[in-house]
PDB file of C-alpha atoms in Angstrom:
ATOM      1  CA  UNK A  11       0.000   0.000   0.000  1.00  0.00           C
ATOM      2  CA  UNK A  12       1.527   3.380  -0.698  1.00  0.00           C
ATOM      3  CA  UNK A  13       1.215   6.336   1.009  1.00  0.00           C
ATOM      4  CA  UNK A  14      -1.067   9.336  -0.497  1.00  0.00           C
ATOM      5  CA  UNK A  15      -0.630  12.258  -1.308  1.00  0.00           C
ATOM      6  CA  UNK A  16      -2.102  15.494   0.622  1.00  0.00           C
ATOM      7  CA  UNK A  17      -2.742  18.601   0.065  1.00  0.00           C
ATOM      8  CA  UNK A  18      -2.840  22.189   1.855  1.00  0.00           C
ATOM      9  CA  UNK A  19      -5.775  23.693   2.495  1.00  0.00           C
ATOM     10  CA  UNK A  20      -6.684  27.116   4.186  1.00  0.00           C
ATOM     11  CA  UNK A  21      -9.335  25.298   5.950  1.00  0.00           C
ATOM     12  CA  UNK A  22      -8.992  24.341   9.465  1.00  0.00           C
ATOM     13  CA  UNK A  23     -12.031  21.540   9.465  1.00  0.00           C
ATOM     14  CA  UNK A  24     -11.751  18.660   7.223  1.00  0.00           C
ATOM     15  CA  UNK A  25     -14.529  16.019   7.039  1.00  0.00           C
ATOM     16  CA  UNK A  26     -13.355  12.053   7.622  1.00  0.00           C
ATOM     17  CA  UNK A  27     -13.480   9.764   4.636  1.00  0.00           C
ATOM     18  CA  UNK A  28     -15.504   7.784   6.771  1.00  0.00           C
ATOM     19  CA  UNK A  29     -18.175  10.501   6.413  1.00  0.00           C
ATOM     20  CA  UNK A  30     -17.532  12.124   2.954  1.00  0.00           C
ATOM     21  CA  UNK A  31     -15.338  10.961  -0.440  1.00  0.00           C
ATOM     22  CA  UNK A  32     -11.329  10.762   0.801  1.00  0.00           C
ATOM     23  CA  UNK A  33     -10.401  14.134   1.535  1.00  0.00           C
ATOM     24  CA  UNK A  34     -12.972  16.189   1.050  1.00  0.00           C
ATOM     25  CA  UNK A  35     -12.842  19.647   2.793  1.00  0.00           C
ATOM     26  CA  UNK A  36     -15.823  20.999   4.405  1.00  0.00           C
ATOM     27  CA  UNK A  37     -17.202  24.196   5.145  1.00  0.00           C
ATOM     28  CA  UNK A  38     -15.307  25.918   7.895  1.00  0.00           C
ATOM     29  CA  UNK A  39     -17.071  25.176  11.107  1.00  0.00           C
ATOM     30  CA  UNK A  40     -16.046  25.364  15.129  1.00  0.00           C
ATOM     31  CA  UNK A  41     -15.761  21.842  16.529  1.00  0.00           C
ATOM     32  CA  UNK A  42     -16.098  21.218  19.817  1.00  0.00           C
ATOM     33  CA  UNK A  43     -14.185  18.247  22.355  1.00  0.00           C
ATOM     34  CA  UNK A  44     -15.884  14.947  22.374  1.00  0.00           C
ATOM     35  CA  UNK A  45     -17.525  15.217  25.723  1.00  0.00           C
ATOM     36  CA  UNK A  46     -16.589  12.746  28.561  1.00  0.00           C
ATOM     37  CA  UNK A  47     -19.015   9.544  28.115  1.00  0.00           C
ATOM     38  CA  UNK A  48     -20.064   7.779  31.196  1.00  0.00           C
ATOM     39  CA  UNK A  49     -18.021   4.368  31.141  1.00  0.00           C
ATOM     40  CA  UNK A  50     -19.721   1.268  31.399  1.00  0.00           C
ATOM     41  CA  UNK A  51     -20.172  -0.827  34.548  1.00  0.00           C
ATOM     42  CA  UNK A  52     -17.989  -4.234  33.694  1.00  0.00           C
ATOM     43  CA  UNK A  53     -16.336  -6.857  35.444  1.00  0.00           C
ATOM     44  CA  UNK A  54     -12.818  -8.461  34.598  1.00  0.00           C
ATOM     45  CA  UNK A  55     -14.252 -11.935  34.570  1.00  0.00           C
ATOM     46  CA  UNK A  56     -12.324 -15.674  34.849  1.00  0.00           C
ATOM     47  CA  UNK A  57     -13.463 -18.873  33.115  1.00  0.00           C
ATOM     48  CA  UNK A  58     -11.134 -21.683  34.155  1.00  0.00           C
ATOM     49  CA  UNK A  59      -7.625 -20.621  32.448  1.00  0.00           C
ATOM     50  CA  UNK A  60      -9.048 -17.852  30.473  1.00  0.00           C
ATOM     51  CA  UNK A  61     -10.267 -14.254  31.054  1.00  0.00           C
ATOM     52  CA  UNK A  62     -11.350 -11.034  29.348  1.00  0.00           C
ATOM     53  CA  UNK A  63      -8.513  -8.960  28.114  1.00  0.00           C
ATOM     54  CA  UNK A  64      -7.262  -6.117  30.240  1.00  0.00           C
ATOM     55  CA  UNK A  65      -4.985  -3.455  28.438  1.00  0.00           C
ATOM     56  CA  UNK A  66      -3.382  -0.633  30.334  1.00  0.00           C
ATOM     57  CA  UNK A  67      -1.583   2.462  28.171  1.00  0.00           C
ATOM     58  CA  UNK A  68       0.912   4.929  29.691  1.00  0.00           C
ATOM     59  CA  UNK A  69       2.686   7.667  29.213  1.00  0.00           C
ATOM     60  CA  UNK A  70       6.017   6.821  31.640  1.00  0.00           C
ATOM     61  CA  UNK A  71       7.746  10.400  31.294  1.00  0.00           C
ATOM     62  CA  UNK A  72      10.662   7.704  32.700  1.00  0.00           C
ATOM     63  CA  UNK A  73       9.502   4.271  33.830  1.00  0.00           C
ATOM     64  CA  UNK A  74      13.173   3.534  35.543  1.00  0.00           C
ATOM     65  CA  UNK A  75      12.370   5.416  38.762  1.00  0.00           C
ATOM     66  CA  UNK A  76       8.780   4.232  39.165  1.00  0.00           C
ATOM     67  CA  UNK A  77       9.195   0.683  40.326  1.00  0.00           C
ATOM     68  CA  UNK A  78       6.993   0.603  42.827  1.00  0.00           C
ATOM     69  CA  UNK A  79       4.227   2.929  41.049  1.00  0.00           C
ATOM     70  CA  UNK A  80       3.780  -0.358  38.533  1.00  0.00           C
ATOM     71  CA  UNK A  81       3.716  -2.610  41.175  1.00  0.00           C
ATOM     72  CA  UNK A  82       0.913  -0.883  43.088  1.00  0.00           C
ATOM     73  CA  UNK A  83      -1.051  -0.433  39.596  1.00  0.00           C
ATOM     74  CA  UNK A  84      -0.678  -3.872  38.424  1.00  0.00           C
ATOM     75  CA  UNK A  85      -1.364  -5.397  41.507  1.00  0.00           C
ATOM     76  CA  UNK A  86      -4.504  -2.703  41.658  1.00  0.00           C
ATOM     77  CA  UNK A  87      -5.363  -3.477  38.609  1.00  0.00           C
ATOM     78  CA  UNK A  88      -4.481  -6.934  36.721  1.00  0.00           C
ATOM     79  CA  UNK A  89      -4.004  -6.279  33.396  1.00  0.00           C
ATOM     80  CA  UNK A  90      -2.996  -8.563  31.253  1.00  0.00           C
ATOM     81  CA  UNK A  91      -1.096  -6.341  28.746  1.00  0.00           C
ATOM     82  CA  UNK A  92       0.727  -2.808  29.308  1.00  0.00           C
ATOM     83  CA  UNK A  93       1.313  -0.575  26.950  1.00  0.00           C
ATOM     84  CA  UNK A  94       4.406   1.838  27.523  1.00  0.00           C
ATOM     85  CA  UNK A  95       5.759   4.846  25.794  1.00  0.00           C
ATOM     86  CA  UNK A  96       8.055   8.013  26.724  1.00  0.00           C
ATOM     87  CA  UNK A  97      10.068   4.913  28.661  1.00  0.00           C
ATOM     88  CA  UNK A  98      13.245   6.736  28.338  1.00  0.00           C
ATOM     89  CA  UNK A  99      15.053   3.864  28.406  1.00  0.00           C
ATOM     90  CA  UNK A 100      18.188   2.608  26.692  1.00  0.00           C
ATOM     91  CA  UNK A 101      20.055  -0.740  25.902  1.00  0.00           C
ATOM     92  CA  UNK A 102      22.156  -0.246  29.403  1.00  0.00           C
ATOM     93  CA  UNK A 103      19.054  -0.508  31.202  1.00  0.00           C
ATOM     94  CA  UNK A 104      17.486  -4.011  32.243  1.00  0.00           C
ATOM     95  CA  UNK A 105      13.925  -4.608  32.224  1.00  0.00           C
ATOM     96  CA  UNK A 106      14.188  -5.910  35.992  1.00  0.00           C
ATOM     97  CA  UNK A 107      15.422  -2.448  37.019  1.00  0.00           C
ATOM     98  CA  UNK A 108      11.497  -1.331  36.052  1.00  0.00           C
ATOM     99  CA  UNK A 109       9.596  -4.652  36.226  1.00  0.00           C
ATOM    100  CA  UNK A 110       9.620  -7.051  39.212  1.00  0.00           C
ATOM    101  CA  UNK A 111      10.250 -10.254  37.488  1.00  0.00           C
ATOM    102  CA  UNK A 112       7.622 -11.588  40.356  1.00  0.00           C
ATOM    103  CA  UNK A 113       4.685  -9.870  38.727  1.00  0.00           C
ATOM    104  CA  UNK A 114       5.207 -12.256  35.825  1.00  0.00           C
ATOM    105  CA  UNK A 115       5.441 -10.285  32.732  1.00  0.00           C
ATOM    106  CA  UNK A 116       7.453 -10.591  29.480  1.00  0.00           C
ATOM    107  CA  UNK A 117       8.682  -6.826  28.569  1.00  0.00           C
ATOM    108  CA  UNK A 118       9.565  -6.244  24.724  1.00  0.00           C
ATOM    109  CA  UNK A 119      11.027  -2.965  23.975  1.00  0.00           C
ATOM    110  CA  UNK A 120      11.779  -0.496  21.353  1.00  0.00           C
ATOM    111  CA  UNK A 121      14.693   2.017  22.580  1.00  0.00           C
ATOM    112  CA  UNK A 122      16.288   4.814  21.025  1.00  0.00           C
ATOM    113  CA  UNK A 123      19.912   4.358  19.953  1.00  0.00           C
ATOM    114  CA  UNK A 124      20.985   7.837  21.171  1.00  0.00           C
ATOM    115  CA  UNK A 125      19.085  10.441  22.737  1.00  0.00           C
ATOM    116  CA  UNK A 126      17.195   8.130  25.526  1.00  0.00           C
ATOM    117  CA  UNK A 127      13.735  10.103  25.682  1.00  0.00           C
ATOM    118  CA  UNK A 128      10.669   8.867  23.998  1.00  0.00           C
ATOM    119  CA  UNK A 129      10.818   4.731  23.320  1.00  0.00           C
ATOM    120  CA  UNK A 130       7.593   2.653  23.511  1.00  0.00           C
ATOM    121  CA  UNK A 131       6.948  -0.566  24.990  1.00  0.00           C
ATOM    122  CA  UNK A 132       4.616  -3.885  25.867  1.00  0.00           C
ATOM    123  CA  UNK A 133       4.590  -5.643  28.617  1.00  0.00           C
ATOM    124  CA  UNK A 134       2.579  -9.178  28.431  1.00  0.00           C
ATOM    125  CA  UNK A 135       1.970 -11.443  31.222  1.00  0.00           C
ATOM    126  CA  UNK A 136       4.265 -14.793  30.544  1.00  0.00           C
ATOM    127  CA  UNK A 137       0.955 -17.257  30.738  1.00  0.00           C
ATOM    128  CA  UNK A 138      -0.053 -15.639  27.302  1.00  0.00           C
ATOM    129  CA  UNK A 139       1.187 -17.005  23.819  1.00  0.00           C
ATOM    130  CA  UNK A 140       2.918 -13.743  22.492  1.00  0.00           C
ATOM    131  CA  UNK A 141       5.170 -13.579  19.391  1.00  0.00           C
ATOM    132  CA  UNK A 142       5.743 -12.435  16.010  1.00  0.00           C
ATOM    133  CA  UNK A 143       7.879  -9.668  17.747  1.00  0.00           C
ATOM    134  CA  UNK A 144       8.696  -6.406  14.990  1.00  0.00           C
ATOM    135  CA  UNK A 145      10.657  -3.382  15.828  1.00  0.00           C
ATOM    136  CA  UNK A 146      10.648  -0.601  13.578  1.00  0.00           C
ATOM    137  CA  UNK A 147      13.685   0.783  12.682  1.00  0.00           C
ATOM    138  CA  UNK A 148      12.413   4.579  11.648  1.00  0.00           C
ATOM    139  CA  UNK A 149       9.684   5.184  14.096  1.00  0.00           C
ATOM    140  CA  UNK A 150       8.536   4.595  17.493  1.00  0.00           C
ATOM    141  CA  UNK A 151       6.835   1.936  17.154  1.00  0.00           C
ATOM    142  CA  UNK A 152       6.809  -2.581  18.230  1.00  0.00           C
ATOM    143  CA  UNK A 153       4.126  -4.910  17.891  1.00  0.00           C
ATOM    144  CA  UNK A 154       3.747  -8.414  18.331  1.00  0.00           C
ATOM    145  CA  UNK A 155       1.205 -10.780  17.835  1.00  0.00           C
ATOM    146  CA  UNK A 156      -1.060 -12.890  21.025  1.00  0.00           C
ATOM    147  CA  UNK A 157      -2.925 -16.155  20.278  1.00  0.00           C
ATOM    148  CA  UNK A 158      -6.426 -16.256  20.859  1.00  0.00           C
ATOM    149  CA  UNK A 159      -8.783 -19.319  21.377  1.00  0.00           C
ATOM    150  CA  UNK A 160      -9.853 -21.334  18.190  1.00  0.00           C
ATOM    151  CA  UNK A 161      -6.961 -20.353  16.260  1.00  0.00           C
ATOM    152  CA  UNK A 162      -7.847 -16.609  15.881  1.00  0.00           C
ATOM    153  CA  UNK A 163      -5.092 -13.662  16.635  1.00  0.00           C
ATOM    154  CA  UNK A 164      -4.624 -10.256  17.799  1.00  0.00           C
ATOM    155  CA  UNK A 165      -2.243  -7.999  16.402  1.00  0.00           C
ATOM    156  CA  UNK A 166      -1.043  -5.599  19.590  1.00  0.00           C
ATOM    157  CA  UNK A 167       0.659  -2.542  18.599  1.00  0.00           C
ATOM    158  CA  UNK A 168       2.765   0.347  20.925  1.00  0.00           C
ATOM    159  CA  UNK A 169       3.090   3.759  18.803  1.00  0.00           C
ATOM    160  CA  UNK A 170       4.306   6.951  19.643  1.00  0.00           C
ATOM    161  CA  UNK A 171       4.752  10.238  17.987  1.00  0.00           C
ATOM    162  CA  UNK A 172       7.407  12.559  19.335  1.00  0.00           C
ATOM    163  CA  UNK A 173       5.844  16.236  19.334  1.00  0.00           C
ATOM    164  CA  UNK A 174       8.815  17.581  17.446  1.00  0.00           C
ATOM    165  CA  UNK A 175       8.390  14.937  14.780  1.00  0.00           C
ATOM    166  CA  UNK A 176       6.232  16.275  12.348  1.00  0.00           C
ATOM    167  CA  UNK A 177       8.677  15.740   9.536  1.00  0.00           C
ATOM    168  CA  UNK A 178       7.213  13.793   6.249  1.00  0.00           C
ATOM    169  CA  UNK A 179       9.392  11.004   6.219  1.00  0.00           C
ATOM    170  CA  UNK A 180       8.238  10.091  10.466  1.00  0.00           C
ATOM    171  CA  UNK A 181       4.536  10.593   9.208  1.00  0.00           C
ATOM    172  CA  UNK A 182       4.867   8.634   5.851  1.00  0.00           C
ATOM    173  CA  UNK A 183       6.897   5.873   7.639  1.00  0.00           C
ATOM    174  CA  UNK A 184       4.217   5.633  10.296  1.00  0.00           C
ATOM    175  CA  UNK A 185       1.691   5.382   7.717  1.00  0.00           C
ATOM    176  CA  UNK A 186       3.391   2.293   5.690  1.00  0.00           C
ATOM    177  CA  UNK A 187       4.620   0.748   8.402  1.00  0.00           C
ATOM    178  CA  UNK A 188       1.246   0.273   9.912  1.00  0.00           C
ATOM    179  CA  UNK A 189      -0.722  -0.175   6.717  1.00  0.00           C
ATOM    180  CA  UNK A 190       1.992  -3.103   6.561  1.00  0.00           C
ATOM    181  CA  UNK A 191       1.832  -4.613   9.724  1.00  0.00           C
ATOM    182  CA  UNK A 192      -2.184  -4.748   9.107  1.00  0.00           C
ATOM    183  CA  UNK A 193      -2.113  -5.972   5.183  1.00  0.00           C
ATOM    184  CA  UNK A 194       0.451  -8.778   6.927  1.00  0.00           C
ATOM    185  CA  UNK A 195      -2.707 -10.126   8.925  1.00  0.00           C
ATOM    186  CA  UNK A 196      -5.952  -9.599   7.091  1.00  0.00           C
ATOM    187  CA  UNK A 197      -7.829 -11.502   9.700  1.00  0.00           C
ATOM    188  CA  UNK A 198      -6.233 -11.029  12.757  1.00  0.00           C
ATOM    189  CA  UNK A 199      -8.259  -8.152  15.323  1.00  0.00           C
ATOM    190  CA  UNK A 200      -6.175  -5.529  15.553  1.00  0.00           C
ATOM    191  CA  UNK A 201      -5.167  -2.770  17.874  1.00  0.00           C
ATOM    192  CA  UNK A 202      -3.071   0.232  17.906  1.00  0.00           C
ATOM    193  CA  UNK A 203      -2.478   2.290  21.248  1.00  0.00           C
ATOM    194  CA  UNK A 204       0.018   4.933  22.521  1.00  0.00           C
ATOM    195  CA  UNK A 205       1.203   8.734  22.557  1.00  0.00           C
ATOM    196  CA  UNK A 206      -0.056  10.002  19.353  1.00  0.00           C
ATOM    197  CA  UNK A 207      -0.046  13.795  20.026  1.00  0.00           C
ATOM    198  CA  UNK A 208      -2.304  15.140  17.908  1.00  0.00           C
ATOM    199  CA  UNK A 209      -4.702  17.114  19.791  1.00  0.00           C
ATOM    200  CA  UNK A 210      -5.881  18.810  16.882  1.00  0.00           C
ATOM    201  CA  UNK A 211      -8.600  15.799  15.764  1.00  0.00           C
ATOM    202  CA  UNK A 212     -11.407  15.766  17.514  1.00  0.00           C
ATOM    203  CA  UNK A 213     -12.307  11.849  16.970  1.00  0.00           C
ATOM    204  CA  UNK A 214     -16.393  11.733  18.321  1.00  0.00           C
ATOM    205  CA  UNK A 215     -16.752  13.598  14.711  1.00  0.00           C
ATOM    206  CA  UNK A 216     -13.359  12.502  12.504  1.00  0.00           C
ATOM    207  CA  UNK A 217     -12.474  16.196  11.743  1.00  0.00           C
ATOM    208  CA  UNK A 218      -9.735  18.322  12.553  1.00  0.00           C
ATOM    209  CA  UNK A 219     -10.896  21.334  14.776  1.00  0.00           C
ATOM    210  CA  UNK A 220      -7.049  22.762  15.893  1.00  0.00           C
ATOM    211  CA  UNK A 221      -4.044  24.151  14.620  1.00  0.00           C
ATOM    212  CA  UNK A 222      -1.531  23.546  16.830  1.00  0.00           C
ATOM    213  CA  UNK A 223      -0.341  21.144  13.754  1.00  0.00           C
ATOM    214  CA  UNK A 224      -0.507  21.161  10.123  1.00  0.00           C
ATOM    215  CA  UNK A 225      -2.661  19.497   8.110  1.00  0.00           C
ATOM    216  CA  UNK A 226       0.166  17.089   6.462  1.00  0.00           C
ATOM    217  CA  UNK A 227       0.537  16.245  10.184  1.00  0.00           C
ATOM    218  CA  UNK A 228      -3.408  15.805  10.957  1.00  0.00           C
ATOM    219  CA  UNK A 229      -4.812  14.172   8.099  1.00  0.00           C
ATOM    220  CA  UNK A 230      -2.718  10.943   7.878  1.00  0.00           C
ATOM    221  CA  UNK A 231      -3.510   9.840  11.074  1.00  0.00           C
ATOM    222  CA  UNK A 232      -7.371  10.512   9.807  1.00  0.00           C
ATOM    223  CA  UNK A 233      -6.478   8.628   6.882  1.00  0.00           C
ATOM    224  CA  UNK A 234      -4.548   5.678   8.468  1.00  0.00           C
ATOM    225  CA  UNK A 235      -7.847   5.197  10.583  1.00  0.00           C
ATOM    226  CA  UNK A 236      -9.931   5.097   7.296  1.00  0.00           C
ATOM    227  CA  UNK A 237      -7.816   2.963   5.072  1.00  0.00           C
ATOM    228  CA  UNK A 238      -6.812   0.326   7.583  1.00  0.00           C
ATOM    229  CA  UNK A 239     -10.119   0.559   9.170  1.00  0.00           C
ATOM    230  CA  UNK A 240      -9.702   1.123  12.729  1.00  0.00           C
ATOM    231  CA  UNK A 241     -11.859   3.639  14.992  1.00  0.00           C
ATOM    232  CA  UNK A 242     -10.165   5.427  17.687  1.00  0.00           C
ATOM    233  CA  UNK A 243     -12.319   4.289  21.278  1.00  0.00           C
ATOM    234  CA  UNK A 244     -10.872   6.772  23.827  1.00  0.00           C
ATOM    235  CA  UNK A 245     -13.243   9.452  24.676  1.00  0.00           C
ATOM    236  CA  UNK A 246     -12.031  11.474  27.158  1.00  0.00           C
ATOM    237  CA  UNK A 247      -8.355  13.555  27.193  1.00  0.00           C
ATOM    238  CA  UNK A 248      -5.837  12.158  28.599  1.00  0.00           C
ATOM    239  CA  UNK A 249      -3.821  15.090  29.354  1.00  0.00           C
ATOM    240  CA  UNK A 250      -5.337  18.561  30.169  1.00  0.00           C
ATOM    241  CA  UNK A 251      -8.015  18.881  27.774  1.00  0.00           C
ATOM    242  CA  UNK A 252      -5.730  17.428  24.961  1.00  0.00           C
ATOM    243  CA  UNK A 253      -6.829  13.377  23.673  1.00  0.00           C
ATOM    244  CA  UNK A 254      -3.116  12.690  22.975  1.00  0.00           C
ATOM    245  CA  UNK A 255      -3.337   8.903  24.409  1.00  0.00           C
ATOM    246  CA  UNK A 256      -5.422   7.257  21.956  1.00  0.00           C
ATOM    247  CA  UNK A 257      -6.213   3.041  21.012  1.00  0.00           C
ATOM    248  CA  UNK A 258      -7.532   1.778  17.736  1.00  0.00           C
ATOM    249  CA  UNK A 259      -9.185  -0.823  17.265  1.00  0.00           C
ATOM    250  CA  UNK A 260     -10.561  -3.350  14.373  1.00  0.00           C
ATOM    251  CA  UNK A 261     -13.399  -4.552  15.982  1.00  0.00           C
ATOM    252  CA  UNK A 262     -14.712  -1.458  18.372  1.00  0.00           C
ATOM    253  CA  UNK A 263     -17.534  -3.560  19.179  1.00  0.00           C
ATOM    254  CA  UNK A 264     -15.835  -5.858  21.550  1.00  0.00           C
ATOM    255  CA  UNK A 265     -15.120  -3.192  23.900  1.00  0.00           C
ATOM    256  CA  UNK A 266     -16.487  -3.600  27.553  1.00  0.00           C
ATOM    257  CA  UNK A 267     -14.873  -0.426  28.881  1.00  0.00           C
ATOM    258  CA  UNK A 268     -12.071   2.208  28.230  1.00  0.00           C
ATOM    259  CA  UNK A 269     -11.502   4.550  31.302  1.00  0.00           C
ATOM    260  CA  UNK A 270      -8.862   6.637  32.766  1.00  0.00           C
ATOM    261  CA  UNK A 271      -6.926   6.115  35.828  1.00  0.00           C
ATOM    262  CA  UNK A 272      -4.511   8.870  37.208  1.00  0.00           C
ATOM    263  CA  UNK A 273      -0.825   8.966  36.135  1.00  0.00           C
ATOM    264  CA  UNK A 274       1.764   6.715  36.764  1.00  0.00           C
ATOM    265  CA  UNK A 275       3.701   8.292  39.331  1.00  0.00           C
ATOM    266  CA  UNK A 276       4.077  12.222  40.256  1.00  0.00           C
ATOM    267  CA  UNK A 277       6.444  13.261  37.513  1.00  0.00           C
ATOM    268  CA  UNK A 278       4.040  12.162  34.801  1.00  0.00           C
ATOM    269  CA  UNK A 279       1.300  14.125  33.804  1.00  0.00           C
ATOM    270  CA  UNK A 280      -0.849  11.748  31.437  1.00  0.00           C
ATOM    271  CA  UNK A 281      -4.101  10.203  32.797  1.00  0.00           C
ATOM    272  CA  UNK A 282      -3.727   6.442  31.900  1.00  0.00           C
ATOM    273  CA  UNK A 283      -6.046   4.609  29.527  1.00  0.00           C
ATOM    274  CA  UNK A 284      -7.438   1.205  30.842  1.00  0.00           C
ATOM    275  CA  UNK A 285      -9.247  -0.735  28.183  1.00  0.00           C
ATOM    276  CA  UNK A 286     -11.543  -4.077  28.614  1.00  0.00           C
ATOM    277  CA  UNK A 287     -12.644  -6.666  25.378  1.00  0.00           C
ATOM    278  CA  UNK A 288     -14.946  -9.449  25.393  1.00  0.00           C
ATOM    279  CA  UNK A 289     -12.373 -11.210  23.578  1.00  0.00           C
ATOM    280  CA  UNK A 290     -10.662 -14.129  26.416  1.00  0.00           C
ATOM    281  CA  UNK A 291      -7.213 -15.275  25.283  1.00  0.00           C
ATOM    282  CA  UNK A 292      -5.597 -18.304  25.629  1.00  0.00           C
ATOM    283  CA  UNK A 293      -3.819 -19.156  28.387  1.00  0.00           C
ATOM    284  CA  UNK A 294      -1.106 -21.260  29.606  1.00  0.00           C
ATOM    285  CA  UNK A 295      -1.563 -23.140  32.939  1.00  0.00           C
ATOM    286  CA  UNK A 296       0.301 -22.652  35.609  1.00  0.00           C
ATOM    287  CA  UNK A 297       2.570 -25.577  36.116  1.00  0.00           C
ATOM    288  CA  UNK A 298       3.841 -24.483  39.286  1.00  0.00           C
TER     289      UNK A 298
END
């Protein structure tokens, strides 16, 4: 799949292919936030070895130094899969320095070569079948794939966007890269999650209402939702006013909940984003 082409446009509002023919402008028009919905009342359920999926995202701002703030929200929480980004780590730093090897995860990481800041991350509890690992080499950005009963998959992928990266090649990489990852598994549910910054979209109506960024910045992330056909679930910002946390889905349906929880630690200053799915994975017993 190749990446289109976009054009400027004095307009700051731009109607969805979704909603109208791909990249259509619309009439200039004041969009307002997505309001905050009222989440859901669901449980986290167990059926013998398997269980509804639990996904946490986070913004770290540093996860080295917060040790104990993941052990108190896993422990708090149970997820089954975290989501990391803005790690800051680097290839000196073990995984066990961050994550007690005692809560029982497997942690697969995308650093930075040089400057340490930024770097995404998943963490996935070891009783889960989790492979197909793929780092990307040009943006921020791992995924791997988790077996599901009856022979069905998930594809799981950790994005970020830096905010100073709003260069063409970081925007057209993230584009192919993705619309790669999903051609690669046609059948497989699919989800995206992470730092996207772009506060610009307002996602309740698919149009861009800001202008803190361009529109060669805005409208392939609009795009990338339309061609690979994922909707964007998280409604409610996850830092300030600003949706910058976001998670994409394939199959929005399944979704029992997405809520926030309060940051990880005081340094960070992004609400977390805890999601729930119908879907149960498979699971390993517990041989011990």
């Amino acid at each position: 799949m190749k990446f289109p082409t976009w054009k400027q446009t004095s307009l700051v509002v731009l109607i969805h292919p979704s909603r109208a023919p791909p990249l259509t402008t619309a009439i200039l028009a004041t969009v307002a936030s997505s309001p905050k919905q009222p989440a859901a009342k669901h449980r986290h359920t167990r059926t013998g070895q398997r269980r509804n999926l639990r996904m946490l995202t986070i913004n770290c701002q540093s996860i080295r130094n917060k040790k104990h703030n993941i052990e108190v929200l896993i422990e708090s929480t149970s997820p089954d899969i975290k989501i990391g980004t803005e790690t800051w780590l680097h290839s000196d730093i073990q995984s066990s320095e961050f994550m007690n090897p005692s809560l029982g995860f497997n942690v697969y990481r995308n650093d930075r070569k040089s400057d340490a800041h930024g770097c995404v991350l998943i963490a996935v509890k070891q009783n889960l079948e989790f492979t197909n690992i793929i780092q990307s080499k040009s943006v921020e950005l791992i995924s791997g794939t988790l077996e599901l009963p009856n022979g069905k998959k998930m594809v799981i992928a950790a994005y970020s966007r830096p905010p100073n990266r709003t260069d063409d090649n970081y925007i057209i990489d993230t584009y192919n890269e993705l619309a790669k990852l999903k051609q690669q598994h046609k059948k497989a549910i699919f989800i995206l999650s992470g730092d996207f910054n772009i506060p610009d979209i307002c996602w309740k109506t698919n149009t861009i209402a800001g202008r803190q960024y361009s529109l060669k910045v805005n409208q392939p992330y609009l795009d990338l939702s339309y061609d690979l056909g994922i909707e964007q679930i998280v409604d409610f910002p996850t830092r300030q006013d600003n949706f910058l946390d976001l998670l994409f889905t394939s199959h929005p349906a399944f979704k029992l909940r997405c809520k926030q929880l309060p940051p990880l630690g005081d340094k960070s200053d992004h609400d977390i984003v805890l999601y729930d799915r119908t879907h149960q994975v498979s699971r390993k017993k517990n041989t011990t």
